[in-house]
Tab-separated table of C-alpha atoms in Angstrom:
chain	number	residue	atom	x	y	z
A	876	MET	CA	17.872	-13.231	8.870
A	877	ALA	CA	17.618	-12.196	5.196
A	878	PRO	CA	15.486	-9.403	3.934
A	879	GLU	CA	12.181	-10.447	1.934
A	880	LYS	CA	13.040	-9.567	-1.777
A	881	ILE	CA	10.110	-7.911	-3.278
A	882	ILE	CA	8.425	-6.691	-6.613
A	883	ILE	CA	6.041	-4.073	-6.109
A	884	ASP	CA	3.240	-4.223	-8.831
A	885	THR	CA	1.611	-0.738	-8.672
A	886	ASP	CA	-0.721	2.008	-10.297
A	887	PRO	CA	0.688	5.052	-7.813
A	888	GLY	CA	-2.076	6.683	-6.661
A	889	VAL	CA	-2.527	7.385	-2.764
A	890	ASP	CA	-2.671	4.650	-0.814
A	891	ASP	CA	0.097	3.090	-3.662
A	892	ILE	CA	2.470	5.592	-2.735
A	893	LEU	CA	1.812	5.041	1.148
A	894	ALA	CA	2.709	1.549	0.338
A	895	LEU	CA	5.934	2.192	-1.687
A	896	LEU	CA	6.778	4.731	1.405
A	897	LEU	CA	6.338	1.789	3.693
A	898	ALA	CA	8.575	-0.479	1.626
A	899	LEU	CA	11.493	1.856	1.148
A	900	SER	CA	11.538	3.091	4.784
A	901	ALA	CA	12.118	-0.467	6.073
A	902	SER	CA	15.099	-1.436	7.295
A	903	ALA	CA	17.856	-3.401	5.087
A	904	GLU	CA	16.921	-6.857	7.127
A	905	GLU	CA	13.208	-6.319	6.550
A	906	ILE	CA	12.888	-5.615	2.962
A	907	GLU	CA	14.778	-5.600	-0.447
A	908	LEU	CA	12.712	-3.949	-3.285
A	909	LEU	CA	14.056	-5.339	-6.345
A	910	LEU	CA	11.637	-3.596	-8.954
A	911	VAL	CA	8.701	-1.059	-9.005
A	912	SER	CA	6.654	-2.277	-11.954
A	913	LEU	CA	4.116	0.243	-13.299
A	914	THR	CA	0.410	-0.386	-14.767
A	915	PHE	CA	-2.562	1.474	-15.696
A	916	GLY	CA	-5.420	1.619	-12.979
A	917	ASN	CA	-5.892	4.552	-11.092
A	918	ILE	CA	-4.824	6.800	-13.696
A	919	ASP	CA	-3.181	6.421	-16.997
A	920	VAL	CA	0.490	4.760	-16.957
A	921	GLU	CA	2.239	8.024	-18.205
A	922	ASN	CA	0.978	9.422	-14.877
A	923	CYS	CA	2.087	6.329	-12.729
A	924	LEU	CA	5.438	6.884	-14.032
A	925	ARG	CA	5.327	10.678	-13.107
A	926	ASN	CA	3.900	10.029	-9.702
A	927	ALA	CA	6.819	7.321	-9.344
A	928	ILE	CA	9.498	9.722	-10.316
A	929	SER	CA	8.100	12.224	-8.125
A	930	LEU	CA	8.348	10.197	-5.310
A	931	PHE	CA	12.180	9.483	-5.732
A	932	HIS	CA	12.631	12.682	-6.295
A	933	VAL	CA	11.065	14.164	-3.131
A	934	LEU	CA	12.811	11.300	-1.253
A	935	GLU	CA	16.181	12.635	-2.407
A	936	LYS	CA	14.934	15.948	-1.033
A	937	GLU	CA	14.130	14.586	2.215
A	938	LEU	CA	17.123	12.581	2.781
A	939	ALA	CA	19.181	15.559	2.200
A	940	TRP	CA	16.799	17.781	4.447
A	941	ARG	CA	17.377	15.092	7.178
A	942	LYS	CA	20.962	14.864	7.044
A	943	ALA	CA	21.202	18.765	6.844
A	944	ASN	CA	18.972	18.915	10.339
A	945	GLY	CA	21.077	16.288	12.242
A	946	LYS	CA	17.861	13.742	12.136
A	947	PRO	CA	18.180	9.730	11.215
A	948	LEU	CA	18.132	9.406	7.756
A	949	GLY	CA	16.011	6.103	7.959
A	950	TYR	CA	15.181	4.644	4.505
A	951	GLU	CA	17.646	1.632	4.962
A	952	SER	CA	15.897	-0.365	2.393
A	953	LEU	CA	16.222	2.210	-0.491
A	954	ARG	CA	19.673	3.238	0.578
A	955	LYS	CA	21.005	-0.121	0.387
A	956	CYS	CA	19.252	-1.050	-3.005
A	957	LYS	CA	17.950	1.595	-5.335
A	958	PRO	CA	15.198	-0.103	-7.062
A	959	ILE	CA	14.523	-0.761	-10.733
A	960	VAL	CA	11.457	1.056	-12.298
A	961	ALA	CA	9.771	-0.281	-15.249
A	962	VAL	CA	6.901	0.862	-17.156
A	963	GLY	CA	4.017	-1.875	-18.183
A	964	ALA	CA	0.274	-2.267	-19.126
A	965	GLU	CA	-1.540	0.698	-20.427
A	966	GLN	CA	-4.635	-1.112	-20.873
A	967	PRO	CA	-6.526	-4.311	-19.673
A	968	LEU	CA	-6.011	-7.339	-21.630
A	969	ASP	CA	-9.868	-7.653	-23.369
A	970	GLU	CA	-11.802	-4.938	-21.843
A	971	GLN	CA	-12.840	-1.523	-21.830
A	972	ILE	CA	-10.219	0.791	-19.425
A	973	LEU	CA	-11.477	1.901	-16.421
A	974	MET	CA	-9.703	4.600	-14.351
A	975	ALA	CA	-10.355	5.749	-10.798
A	976	ASP	CA	-9.309	9.562	-11.652
A	977	TYR	CA	-12.880	10.529	-10.270
A	978	PHE	CA	-11.471	9.486	-6.507
A	979	HIS	CA	-7.889	10.168	-6.688
A	980	GLY	CA	-7.817	13.103	-9.335
A	981	VAL	CA	-6.608	13.119	-12.918
A	982	ASP	CA	-2.866	12.843	-11.708
A	983	GLY	CA	-3.899	10.130	-9.034
A	984	LEU	CA	-2.489	12.326	-6.290
A	985	GLY	CA	-5.219	14.875	-5.737
A	986	GLY	CA	-3.967	17.473	-8.044
A	987	VAL	CA	-0.312	17.615	-6.096
A	988	HIS	CA	1.443	18.312	-9.498
A	989	SER	CA	-0.150	21.673	-9.928
A	990	LYS	CA	-0.741	22.540	-6.104
A	991	ALA	CA	3.054	21.767	-5.523
A	992	PRO	CA	4.837	21.751	-8.862
A	993	HIS	CA	7.856	22.400	-7.151
A	994	PHE	CA	8.174	18.711	-6.239
A	995	THR	CA	7.704	17.187	-9.631
A	996	PRO	CA	11.056	17.160	-11.389
A	997	GLU	CA	11.158	19.135	-14.648
A	998	GLU	CA	13.057	16.125	-16.198
A	999	LEU	CA	11.292	12.613	-15.861
A	1000	PHE	CA	13.557	10.963	-18.238
A	1001	ARG	CA	10.841	9.336	-19.988
A	1002	HIS	CA	12.984	8.570	-22.800
A	1003	LEU	CA	14.919	5.988	-20.642
A	1004	PHE	CA	11.957	3.919	-20.090
A	1005	HIS	CA	10.073	1.411	-22.252
A	1006	SER	CA	7.322	3.058	-24.163
A	1007	PRO	CA	3.965	1.005	-23.826
A	1008	SER	CA	3.039	1.462	-27.616
A	1009	ALA	CA	6.411	0.487	-28.681
A	1010	SER	CA	6.748	-3.396	-29.591
A	1011	SER	CA	7.879	-5.109	-26.547
A	1012	ALA	CA	9.701	-8.094	-28.775
A	1013	GLN	CA	12.479	-5.507	-29.511
A	1014	ILE	CA	13.350	-4.689	-26.087
A	1015	PRO	CA	15.853	-6.497	-24.266
A	1016	PRO	CA	15.096	-7.427	-20.708
A	1017	GLU	CA	18.228	-7.528	-18.902
A	1018	ASN	CA	19.860	-3.916	-19.438
A	1019	PRO	CA	18.510	-1.517	-17.275
A	1020	VAL	CA	19.792	2.189	-18.375
A	1021	SER	CA	21.420	4.446	-16.136
A	1022	LEU	CA	20.101	7.888	-15.313
A	1023	PRO	CA	22.625	11.034	-16.479
A	1024	HIS	CA	23.091	11.951	-12.423
A	1025	GLU	CA	22.666	10.196	-9.500
A	1026	ALA	CA	19.221	9.075	-8.562
A	1027	LEU	CA	17.473	6.713	-5.822
A	1028	PHE	CA	16.108	4.076	-8.772
A	1029	THR	CA	17.406	2.903	-12.021
A	1030	PRO	CA	15.024	3.004	-15.127
A	1031	SER	CA	14.484	0.183	-17.380
A	1032	SER	CA	13.667	0.089	-21.038
A	1033	ALA	CA	12.162	-3.375	-20.984
A	1034	PRO	CA	8.484	-3.742	-20.478
A	1035	ALA	CA	7.053	-4.406	-16.742
A	1036	TYR	CA	6.343	-7.978	-17.738
A	1037	LEU	CA	9.742	-8.704	-18.839
A	1038	GLU	CA	11.530	-6.874	-15.993
A	1039	ILE	CA	9.607	-9.058	-13.655
A	1040	LEU	CA	10.492	-12.377	-15.564
A	1041	SER	CA	14.155	-10.958	-15.523
A	1042	GLN	CA	14.192	-10.565	-11.683
A	1043	LEU	CA	12.895	-13.976	-10.999
A	1044	LYS	CA	15.393	-15.560	-13.365
A	1045	LYS	CA	17.940	-13.575	-11.743
A	1046	ASN	CA	17.059	-14.664	-8.265
A	1047	PRO	CA	17.269	-17.962	-6.307
A	1048	PRO	CA	13.895	-19.978	-7.277
A	1049	HIS	CA	11.343	-19.000	-4.601
A	1050	THR	CA	12.999	-15.939	-3.016
A	1051	VAL	CA	11.083	-13.115	-4.831
A	1052	THR	CA	7.567	-12.276	-3.831
A	1053	ILE	CA	5.370	-10.040	-5.987
A	1054	VAL	CA	3.129	-7.696	-4.314
A	1055	ALA	CA	0.476	-6.354	-6.686
A	1056	VAL	CA	-1.537	-3.672	-5.722
A	1057	GLY	CA	-3.270	-2.654	-8.739
A	1058	PRO	CA	-4.808	-4.373	-11.944
A	1059	LEU	CA	-3.069	-7.744	-12.622
A	1060	THR	CA	-2.228	-7.099	-16.238
A	1061	ASN	CA	1.468	-7.057	-15.808
A	1062	LEU	CA	1.365	-10.128	-14.013
A	1063	ALA	CA	-0.857	-12.021	-16.689
A	1064	LEU	CA	1.129	-10.821	-19.367
A	1065	ALA	CA	4.426	-12.301	-17.639
A	1066	ALA	CA	2.518	-15.744	-16.853
A	1067	ALA	CA	1.342	-15.872	-20.367
A	1068	HIS	CA	4.946	-15.109	-21.892
A	1069	ASP	CA	6.655	-17.746	-19.720
A	1070	PRO	CA	4.844	-19.502	-17.289
A	1071	GLU	CA	7.421	-21.632	-15.946
A	1072	THR	CA	9.634	-18.606	-14.884
A	1073	PHE	CA	6.688	-16.939	-13.710
A	1074	LEU	CA	6.458	-19.991	-11.392
A	1075	LEU	CA	9.699	-19.439	-9.630
A	1076	VAL	CA	8.123	-16.735	-7.648
A	1077	LYS	CA	8.047	-17.308	-3.698
A	1078	GLU	CA	4.382	-16.151	-3.377
A	1079	VAL	CA	2.190	-13.474	-5.145
A	1080	VAL	CA	0.271	-11.104	-2.868
A	1081	ILE	CA	-2.483	-9.173	-4.390
A	1082	MET	CA	-4.716	-6.278	-2.925
A	1083	SER	CA	-7.760	-7.220	-4.839
A	1084	GLY	CA	-11.543	-8.195	-4.802
A	1085	THR	CA	-14.343	-8.614	-1.945
A	1086	ILE	CA	-15.796	-11.736	-0.732
A	1087	GLU	CA	-18.572	-10.671	1.955
A	1088	MET	CA	-18.533	-6.893	1.584
A	1089	GLU	CA	-20.092	-5.039	-0.857
A	1090	GLY	CA	-17.566	-3.634	-3.934
A	1091	ASN	CA	-16.417	-0.116	-4.151
A	1092	VAL	CA	-17.146	0.101	-8.191
A	1093	THR	CA	-19.999	-2.278	-8.528
A	1094	PRO	CA	-22.181	-3.879	-5.875
A	1095	THR	CA	-20.135	-6.745	-6.266
A	1096	ALA	CA	-16.470	-5.992	-7.319
A	1097	GLU	CA	-13.350	-4.192	-5.983
A	1098	PHE	CA	-11.503	-1.697	-8.415
A	1099	ASN	CA	-8.519	-3.691	-9.135
A	1100	SER	CA	-10.714	-6.790	-9.919
A	1101	TYR	CA	-13.172	-5.043	-12.005
A	1102	ALA	CA	-10.031	-3.020	-14.074
A	1103	ASP	CA	-8.683	-6.178	-15.461
A	1104	ALA	CA	-11.076	-9.219	-14.329
A	1105	VAL	CA	-9.217	-11.347	-17.164
A	1106	ALA	CA	-5.849	-10.887	-15.933
A	1107	VAL	CA	-6.881	-11.566	-12.414
A	1108	ALA	CA	-8.797	-15.051	-13.322
A	1109	ARG	CA	-5.417	-15.897	-15.778
A	1110	VAL	CA	-3.480	-15.270	-12.451
A	1111	PHE	CA	-5.762	-17.496	-9.899
A	1112	ALA	CA	-6.081	-20.180	-12.894
A	1113	LEU	CA	-2.286	-20.992	-11.969
A	1114	THR	CA	-3.104	-22.066	-8.360
A	1115	SER	CA	-5.035	-24.691	-9.834
A	1116	PRO	CA	-4.089	-28.408	-10.167
A	1117	SER	CA	-6.273	-28.089	-13.418
A	1118	PRO	CA	-5.571	-24.262	-14.773
A	1119	LYS	CA	-7.586	-24.611	-17.626
A	1120	SER	CA	-10.523	-25.635	-15.526
A	1121	THR	CA	-10.714	-21.661	-14.490
A	1122	LEU	CA	-9.020	-20.335	-17.356
A	1123	PRO	CA	-11.195	-17.346	-18.926
A	1124	PRO	CA	-11.596	-16.468	-22.518
A	1125	CYS	CA	-8.923	-14.070	-23.660
A	1126	LYS	CA	-8.591	-13.004	-27.275
A	1127	SER	CA	-5.049	-11.417	-26.728
A	1128	LEU	CA	-3.233	-14.520	-24.863
A	1129	LYS	CA	-2.986	-18.166	-25.152
A	1130	PRO	CA	-3.811	-21.005	-23.072
A	1131	TYR	CA	-1.435	-22.337	-20.414
A	1132	PRO	CA	0.447	-25.504	-21.371
A	1133	ASP	CA	-1.464	-28.586	-20.037
A	1134	ASN	CA	1.366	-29.636	-17.611
A	1135	LEU	CA	3.067	-26.966	-15.412
A	1136	SER	CA	5.695	-27.827	-12.962
A	1137	GLU	CA	4.180	-26.602	-9.804
A	1138	LYS	CA	1.179	-24.322	-8.960
A	1139	LEU	CA	1.213	-20.666	-7.821
A	1140	LYS	CA	1.135	-19.641	-4.148
A	1141	LEU	CA	-1.377	-16.749	-4.155
A	1142	THR	CA	-2.549	-14.945	-1.035
A	1143	ILE	CA	-5.152	-12.196	-1.312
A	1144	PHE	CA	-6.223	-9.408	0.697
A	1145	PRO	CA	-9.864	-8.194	-0.089
A	1146	LEU	CA	-11.534	-5.593	0.879
A	1147	ASP	CA	-13.180	-7.552	3.652
A	1148	LEU	CA	-9.857	-7.067	5.402
A	1149	THR	CA	-8.205	-4.016	4.053
A	1150	THR	CA	-10.889	-1.583	5.098
A	1151	MET	CA	-10.548	-2.082	8.518
A	1152	HIS	CA	-7.445	-0.831	8.656
A	1153	LEU	CA	-7.403	2.964	8.723
A	1154	LEU	CA	-5.475	5.965	8.958
A	1155	ASN	CA	-7.080	8.609	10.863
A	1156	GLU	CA	-7.010	12.620	9.988
A	1157	ALA	CA	-5.988	13.744	13.436
A	1158	GLU	CA	-3.317	10.857	14.060
A	1159	PHE	CA	-1.750	11.711	10.727
A	1160	ASN	CA	-1.764	15.512	11.503
A	1161	SER	CA	-0.399	14.746	15.218
A	1162	ILE	CA	2.763	13.003	13.512
A	1163	THR	CA	3.328	15.231	10.456
A	1164	ASN	CA	2.184	18.558	10.993
A	1165	VAL	CA	5.328	19.767	12.937
A	1166	LEU	CA	7.541	18.180	10.305
A	1167	LYS	CA	5.547	19.736	7.618
A	1168	ASP	CA	6.522	23.160	9.527
A	1169	ASN	CA	9.917	22.862	9.810
A	1170	GLY	CA	10.325	22.058	6.220
A	1171	SER	CA	10.055	18.137	5.778
A	1172	PRO	CA	9.817	17.841	1.711
A	1173	LEU	CA	8.104	14.492	2.307
A	1174	ALA	CA	5.486	15.836	4.894
A	1175	GLN	CA	5.100	18.806	2.718
A	1176	TRP	CA	4.336	16.835	-0.494
A	1177	CYS	CA	2.351	14.125	1.253
A	1178	HIS	CA	-0.022	16.462	2.966
A	1179	VAL	CA	-1.218	17.772	-0.352
A	1180	PHE	CA	-2.534	14.527	-1.625
A	1181	ILE	CA	-3.260	12.824	1.787
A	1182	ASN	CA	-5.271	15.934	2.825
A	1183	ALA	CA	-7.146	15.704	-0.441
A	1184	THR	CA	-8.194	12.213	0.305
A	1185	PHE	CA	-9.348	13.108	3.746
A	1186	ARG	CA	-11.626	16.112	2.203
A	1187	LYS	CA	-12.676	13.417	-0.177
A	1188	MET	CA	-13.734	11.043	2.270
A	1189	GLU	CA	-15.278	13.562	4.382
A	1190	SER	CA	-17.534	14.252	1.315
A	1191	LEU	CA	-18.579	10.854	0.988
A	1192	TYR	CA	-19.469	10.742	4.653
A	1193	ALA	CA	-21.293	13.541	4.608
A	1194	ALA	CA	-23.312	12.437	1.677
A	1195	GLU	CA	-24.041	9.082	3.215
A	1196	ALA	CA	-25.290	10.925	6.545
A	1197	GLY	CA	-27.190	13.611	4.405
A	1198	SER	CA	-25.205	16.068	6.465
A	1199	SER	CA	-22.468	18.393	5.773
A	1200	GLU	CA	-21.080	18.327	9.209
A	1201	LYS	CA	-18.449	15.844	10.132
A	1202	ARG	CA	-15.860	16.280	12.968
A	1203	VAL	CA	-12.172	16.242	11.843
A	1204	GLN	CA	-10.893	13.279	13.955
A	1205	ASP	CA	-13.727	11.135	12.457
A	1206	VAL	CA	-12.300	11.297	8.894
A	1207	ASP	CA	-9.977	8.235	8.011
A	1208	ILE	CA	-8.857	6.325	5.108
A	1209	SER	CA	-8.514	2.800	4.471
A	1210	LEU	CA	-4.994	1.490	4.128
A	1211	HIS	CA	-5.761	-1.243	1.367
A	1212	ASP	CA	-2.493	-1.313	-0.621
A	1213	PRO	CA	-0.246	-0.659	2.479
A	1214	LEU	CA	-1.285	-3.698	4.504
A	1215	CYS	CA	0.327	-6.170	1.976
A	1216	VAL	CA	3.324	-4.302	2.448
A	1217	TRP	CA	3.042	-4.728	6.165
A	1218	TYR	CA	2.277	-8.515	5.899
A	1219	MET	CA	5.697	-8.634	3.968
A	1220	ILE	CA	7.569	-6.599	6.863
A	1221	THR	CA	5.591	-8.492	9.833
A	1222	LYS	CA	4.310	-12.063	8.015
A	1223	GLN	CA	6.606	-13.854	10.903
A	1224	ILE	CA	4.671	-12.098	13.569
A	1225	PRO	CA	1.748	-14.122	15.187
A	1226	GLY	CA	-1.691	-12.752	14.844
A	1227	TRP	CA	-1.640	-13.229	10.433
A	1228	ARG	CA	-4.506	-15.678	9.848
A	1229	ALA	CA	-5.698	-17.135	6.330
A	1230	VAL	CA	-8.080	-19.379	5.212
A	1231	GLU	CA	-6.033	-21.493	2.577
A	1232	ASP	CA	-7.086	-23.061	-0.496
A	1233	ARG	CA	-10.280	-21.521	-0.799
A	1234	ASP	CA	-11.742	-22.113	-4.519
A	1235	ILE	CA	-12.122	-18.452	-5.158
A	1236	ARG	CA	-13.030	-17.620	-9.235
A	1237	VAL	CA	-13.520	-14.413	-10.916
A	1238	ASP	CA	-16.139	-13.601	-13.094
A	1239	ALA	CA	-14.282	-12.063	-16.220
A	1240	THR	CA	-17.492	-11.967	-18.806
A	1241	GLY	CA	-20.478	-11.115	-16.701
A	1242	GLN	CA	-22.551	-7.922	-17.827
A	1243	TRP	CA	-23.338	-6.826	-14.023
A	1244	THR	CA	-20.767	-8.957	-12.397
A	1245	ARG	CA	-17.480	-8.281	-14.098
A	1246	GLY	CA	-14.669	-8.601	-11.414
A	1247	MET	CA	-16.760	-10.495	-8.732
A	1248	TYR	CA	-15.087	-12.993	-6.627
A	1249	VAL	CA	-17.701	-15.983	-6.778
A	1250	VAL	CA	-17.170	-18.636	-3.918
A	1251	ASP	CA	-19.256	-21.849	-3.750
A	1252	ARG	CA	-21.601	-21.475	-0.505
A	1253	ARG	CA	-23.567	-24.827	-1.125
A	1254	THR	CA	-23.044	-27.531	1.654
A	1255	ARG	CA	-22.428	-30.415	-0.850
A	1256	LYS	CA	-19.136	-32.260	0.234
A	1257	LYS	CA	-16.413	-32.441	-2.284
A	1258	PRO	CA	-15.636	-36.273	-3.142
A	1259	THR	CA	-11.773	-37.420	-2.796
A	1260	LEU	CA	-10.008	-38.914	-6.118
A	1261	GLU	CA	-10.831	-42.344	-4.827
A	1262	GLU	CA	-14.703	-41.517	-4.813
A	1263	MET	CA	-14.675	-39.790	-8.123
A	1264	GLY	CA	-13.220	-43.167	-9.570
A	1265	GLU	CA	-13.524	-42.777	-13.454
A	1266	ALA	CA	-16.324	-40.147	-13.357
A	1267	ALA	CA	-15.366	-36.600	-15.245
A	1268	GLU	CA	-17.431	-34.576	-13.167
A	1269	VAL	CA	-19.682	-34.945	-9.960
A	1270	GLU	CA	-23.252	-35.473	-10.663
A	1271	GLY	CA	-25.419	-32.039	-10.590
A	1272	ASP	CA	-22.334	-29.856	-10.375
A	1273	CYS	CA	-21.443	-27.543	-13.211
A	1274	ASP	CA	-18.164	-25.928	-13.728
A	1275	GLY	CA	-16.647	-28.604	-11.431
A	1276	TRP	CA	-16.827	-26.616	-8.187
A	1277	LEU	CA	-16.729	-30.192	-6.482
A	1278	HIS	CA	-14.472	-31.851	-8.731
A	1279	PRO	CA	-11.400	-32.489	-6.392
A	1280	LEU	CA	-8.751	-31.386	-9.107
A	1281	TRP	CA	-10.491	-28.462	-10.836
A	1282	GLY	CA	-10.824	-25.092	-9.279
A	1283	ASN	CA	-8.322	-22.392	-7.764
A	1284	ARG	CA	-6.361	-22.577	-4.462
A	1285	ILE	CA	-6.171	-19.206	-3.060
A	1286	ARG	CA	-5.013	-17.948	0.068
A	1287	GLN	CA	-7.280	-15.567	1.695
A	1288	MET	CA	-6.182	-13.262	4.604
A	1289	VAL	CA	-8.564	-12.941	7.005
A	1290	PHE	CA	-7.003	-11.243	10.250
A	1291	SER	CA	-4.123	-9.323	10.897
A	1292	PRO	CA	-2.309	-8.254	14.067
A	1293	ASP	CA	-2.512	-4.765	15.595
A	1294	GLN	CA	-5.390	-3.978	13.145
A	1295	ASP	CA	-6.047	-0.724	15.338
A	1296	ALA	CA	-2.322	0.219	15.579
A	1297	PHE	CA	-1.228	0.104	12.112
A	1298	GLY	CA	-1.991	3.326	10.799
A	1299	LYS	CA	-0.067	5.233	13.256
A	1300	GLU	CA	2.729	2.820	12.681
A	1301	MET	CA	3.027	3.379	9.269
A	1302	ILE	CA	3.044	7.142	9.415
A	1303	ARG	CA	5.866	6.927	12.283
A	1304	ARG	CA	8.083	4.662	10.242
A	1305	ILE	CA	7.453	6.780	6.679
A	1306	PHE	CA	8.160	10.137	8.701
A	1307	LEU	CA	10.154	9.700	11.613
């Protein structure tokens, strides 16, 4: 069976790094990671680039350590196909920038670059990458440049959105899936620049939003949807039979053409599902402590920022409980972003369940509800086209929620197989 060809669009913080490691540690038959496209999000895009390059630097050290100690190398996907890394959006389309450095630290990885500087490469090769402030129109998308020495990635001088389109053109139609685990700005830019090429994607899988749960940055919004709500709404609109019916106002990008050749297949992993997939601290330590003590560079590097995240969660738990006491074995991290990659690895396994064709819309302009995922909770029946006849809209229905050709068609993932076992399996794959 051919591997799943994927692009990971990411703002590398802690769970983004775990998602990348999970993809790179997959077997060559499971995943072929073509491109890592970087966007602002948890932190600014400059720090995202530093974190991504540091990841590959640490993996170089890890593979050398495993070889020297007679251990299985693993990381077949990475060793067979080193991905391109491209730098993308540094700010949202039309909105004030929001970052999550209050949670992950100013570097996005709990201060790992100051706490363990020997894992951060001295040369980040910034000159080989696209500069977000430069004019993208002058940068060719087809010519990734080479590092001056052997490395596990290839830097691109093209902006991320053009590199995404380039990968979709190079590969057969509907064979590449985009897994987006940060704000969707790069995807929105790619879709606006060339919507027909963007629609050559097999599927877009995103970690974004919340339906029934409370938000994690506002009462109603999850971070990725809040950080660039306009971008999310524009990508969602491509799932609609009539994209203009849900297209938000946008000063920086033009509307889509009236007639597109097909609709986008889009699957969302909201907080409702991802929050329930946990990595427990005691479980993490039981697998990685011995490796860390024996000199594994990957275990030593990851311990710095994962333990910083456990301590952050411990303080949040204690604040909620009104107590400073919390048992170590009770501390855990939700695996929001890795779950999307796990879906790509195991999607053929029975147990994944989704609700199809949900009309989920994103509030891109609300003062208090920016980034909120809105669904129609009314019980009115949606008429068929035959029942509609010549009517332009359903009586008593504003914004076309009941119109058979209006609204989005989103696939919402609601259940995964082996929810309780995922955290341990992820750590086993990454470190053993």
